[in-house]
Amino acid sequence: MGRRIWGKTAGTLVLAVTVATASGCSGSSAEDTAKPAAQEESVSVKAAATTFQAAVTKFDEDGGCLEQKPGTCWEQMLSLMKPARDLRKAANADKSAGPEFWSEAYALVDTMEKGIAVGRDLGAMDPGTNRPDVLGSAHKLSDWLDEHPTS
């Protein structure tokens, strides 16, 4: 007799859970599950390009990277990488010009990323130096932006 009561109780619970789930009474409201994702403020391409070119100009005005030893230019490399990444994000969001327009700029930012991926400044004398990837590509990208004005 105890098994029969237990079976009825378990069956009733399963039925109640099934009905509640099917009717949407799962304990959380639609408002809880439809929370908007945090959105980043998008920067215009023009603002991102201006910021990037200002970073390159500052790098040059501060003397660039004169020290030959490894590890002496890492901060400067990073200071150019952040606005380059911001420029890529802005270019991705720009609907007025397609990816074909930005393809050369994307390639230059990718080359900068390759140089930064090393994780440190390898110096100017190392045959595998990453300075040209980061610093050289930053200057090429700045020149490209001069040749391809953004809106």
Short mmCIF file of C-alpha atoms in Angstrom, two decimals:
data_model
loop_
_atom_site.label_atom_id
_atom_site.label_comp_id
_atom_site.label_asym_id
_atom_site.label_seq_id
_atom_site.Cartn_x
_atom_site.Cartn_y
_atom_site.Cartn_z
CA MET A 1 0.00 0.00 0.00
CA GLY A 2 2.89 2.41 0.77
CA ARG A 3 4.29 1.96 -2.72
CA ARG A 4 0.98 2.91 -4.28
CA ILE A 5 0.73 6.18 -2.32
CA TRP A 6 4.37 7.01 -3.13
CA GLY A 7 3.75 6.34 -6.81
CA LYS A 8 0.68 8.58 -6.88
CA THR A 9 2.57 11.35 -5.05
CA ALA A 10 5.55 11.17 -7.39
CA GLY A 11 3.26 11.11 -10.42
CA THR A 12 1.36 14.15 -9.15
CA LEU A 13 4.62 16.07 -8.61
CA VAL A 14 5.88 15.25 -12.09
CA LEU A 15 2.57 16.34 -13.57
CA ALA A 16 2.62 19.61 -11.60
CA VAL A 17 6.17 20.42 -12.73
CA THR A 18 5.31 19.62 -16.34
CA VAL A 19 2.20 21.81 -16.31
CA ALA A 20 4.03 24.68 -14.60
CA THR A 21 6.88 24.55 -17.09
CA ALA A 22 4.56 24.36 -20.07
CA SER A 23 2.50 27.29 -18.85
CA GLY A 24 5.53 29.45 -18.25
CA CYS A 25 5.38 29.40 -14.47
CA SER A 26 9.00 28.43 -14.06
CA GLY A 27 9.67 30.99 -11.38
CA SER A 28 11.47 33.50 -13.59
CA SER A 29 9.68 36.13 -15.55
CA ALA A 30 10.31 37.05 -19.15
CA GLU A 31 11.77 40.32 -17.89
CA ASP A 32 14.45 38.41 -15.96
CA THR A 33 15.58 36.46 -18.99
CA ALA A 34 15.38 39.35 -21.44
CA LYS A 35 17.91 41.60 -19.73
CA PRO A 36 19.74 43.69 -22.31
CA ALA A 37 23.41 42.93 -22.71
CA ALA A 38 25.77 45.70 -21.77
CA GLN A 39 26.61 47.59 -24.92
CA GLU A 40 29.87 49.35 -25.53
CA GLU A 41 29.78 52.88 -26.73
CA SER A 42 30.76 52.75 -30.36
CA VAL A 43 33.25 55.32 -31.53
CA SER A 44 32.93 56.83 -34.97
CA VAL A 45 35.52 55.87 -37.56
CA LYS A 46 36.56 59.50 -37.84
CA ALA A 47 37.16 59.79 -34.08
CA ALA A 48 39.00 56.46 -33.94
CA ALA A 49 41.20 57.42 -36.90
CA THR A 50 41.98 60.80 -35.35
CA THR A 51 42.88 59.17 -32.02
CA PHE A 52 45.09 56.60 -33.73
CA GLN A 53 46.92 59.20 -35.80
CA ALA A 54 47.38 61.36 -32.69
CA ALA A 55 49.00 58.37 -30.94
CA VAL A 56 51.40 57.89 -33.88
CA THR A 57 52.21 61.60 -33.90
CA LYS A 58 52.84 61.56 -30.14
CA PHE A 59 55.12 58.54 -30.56
CA ASP A 60 57.15 60.43 -33.17
CA GLU A 61 57.21 63.71 -31.23
CA ASP A 62 58.38 61.90 -28.09
CA GLY A 63 61.37 60.65 -30.04
CA GLY A 64 60.06 57.30 -31.16
CA CYS A 65 62.01 54.34 -29.94
CA LEU A 66 65.67 55.25 -29.94
CA GLU A 67 66.92 52.67 -27.46
CA GLN A 68 68.12 49.50 -29.18
CA LYS A 69 67.90 47.15 -26.17
CA PRO A 70 65.00 44.72 -25.78
CA GLY A 71 62.21 45.78 -23.45
CA THR A 72 62.72 49.51 -23.90
CA CYS A 73 59.83 50.14 -26.31
CA TRP A 74 57.09 47.91 -24.95
CA GLU A 75 55.02 50.74 -23.45
CA GLN A 76 55.18 52.72 -26.69
CA MET A 77 54.13 49.65 -28.64
CA LEU A 78 51.14 49.15 -26.36
CA SER A 79 50.21 52.83 -26.61
CA LEU A 80 49.84 52.41 -30.37
CA MET A 81 48.04 49.07 -30.18
CA LYS A 82 45.03 50.24 -28.17
CA PRO A 83 43.93 52.96 -30.61
CA ALA A 84 44.60 50.57 -33.51
CA ARG A 85 42.20 48.06 -31.94
CA ASP A 86 39.64 50.82 -31.38
CA LEU A 87 39.99 51.82 -35.02
CA ARG A 88 39.36 48.23 -36.13
CA LYS A 89 36.22 48.07 -33.95
CA ALA A 90 34.96 51.34 -35.41
CA ALA A 91 35.72 50.14 -38.95
CA ASN A 92 33.82 46.91 -38.27
CA ALA A 93 30.81 48.94 -37.14
CA ASP A 94 31.02 51.37 -40.07
CA LYS A 95 28.28 50.55 -42.55
CA SER A 96 29.14 53.28 -45.05
CA ALA A 97 32.34 51.57 -46.19
CA GLY A 98 32.53 47.84 -46.55
CA PRO A 99 35.25 45.39 -45.57
CA GLU A 100 36.91 45.75 -48.97
CA PHE A 101 37.61 49.39 -48.25
CA TRP A 102 39.15 48.51 -44.89
CA SER A 103 41.02 45.37 -46.00
CA GLU A 104 44.46 46.99 -46.11
CA ALA A 105 43.90 48.70 -42.77
CA TYR A 106 42.75 45.40 -41.25
CA ALA A 107 45.88 43.69 -42.56
CA LEU A 108 48.10 46.34 -40.96
CA VAL A 109 46.31 46.04 -37.61
CA ASP A 110 46.63 42.24 -37.85
CA THR A 111 50.38 42.64 -38.40
CA MET A 112 50.54 44.87 -35.33
CA GLU A 113 48.64 42.18 -33.37
CA LYS A 114 51.18 39.58 -34.52
CA GLY A 115 54.00 41.73 -33.16
CA ILE A 116 52.22 42.39 -29.85
CA ALA A 117 51.39 38.69 -29.46
CA VAL A 118 55.07 38.07 -28.68
CA GLY A 119 54.31 39.67 -25.31
CA ARG A 120 57.37 41.87 -25.06
CA ASP A 121 59.65 44.18 -27.02
CA LEU A 122 62.41 42.09 -28.60
CA GLY A 123 64.65 45.09 -29.24
CA ALA A 124 66.07 46.51 -32.44
CA MET A 125 69.04 44.16 -32.82
CA ASP A 126 67.25 40.82 -32.58
CA PRO A 127 66.88 39.35 -36.08
CA GLY A 128 63.31 38.37 -35.17
CA THR A 129 62.44 41.79 -33.76
CA ASN A 130 58.77 42.64 -33.48
CA ARG A 131 59.25 46.41 -33.71
CA PRO A 132 58.67 46.62 -37.48
CA ASP A 133 55.44 44.63 -37.11
CA VAL A 134 54.08 47.02 -34.49
CA LEU A 135 55.79 50.35 -35.05
CA GLY A 136 56.30 50.10 -38.80
CA SER A 137 52.74 48.92 -39.41
CA ALA A 138 51.40 51.72 -37.20
CA HIS A 139 53.13 54.29 -39.40
CA LYS A 140 51.91 52.56 -42.57
CA LEU A 141 48.37 52.58 -41.18
CA SER A 142 48.65 56.28 -40.37
CA ASP A 143 49.78 56.92 -43.95
CA TRP A 144 46.92 54.77 -45.25
CA LEU A 145 44.45 56.84 -43.23
CA ASP A 146 45.90 60.02 -44.76
CA GLU A 147 45.34 58.54 -48.23
CA HIS A 148 41.85 57.24 -47.40
CA PRO A 149 40.01 59.93 -45.44
CA THR A 150 37.22 58.67 -43.22
CA SER A 151 33.83 60.26 -42.76
#
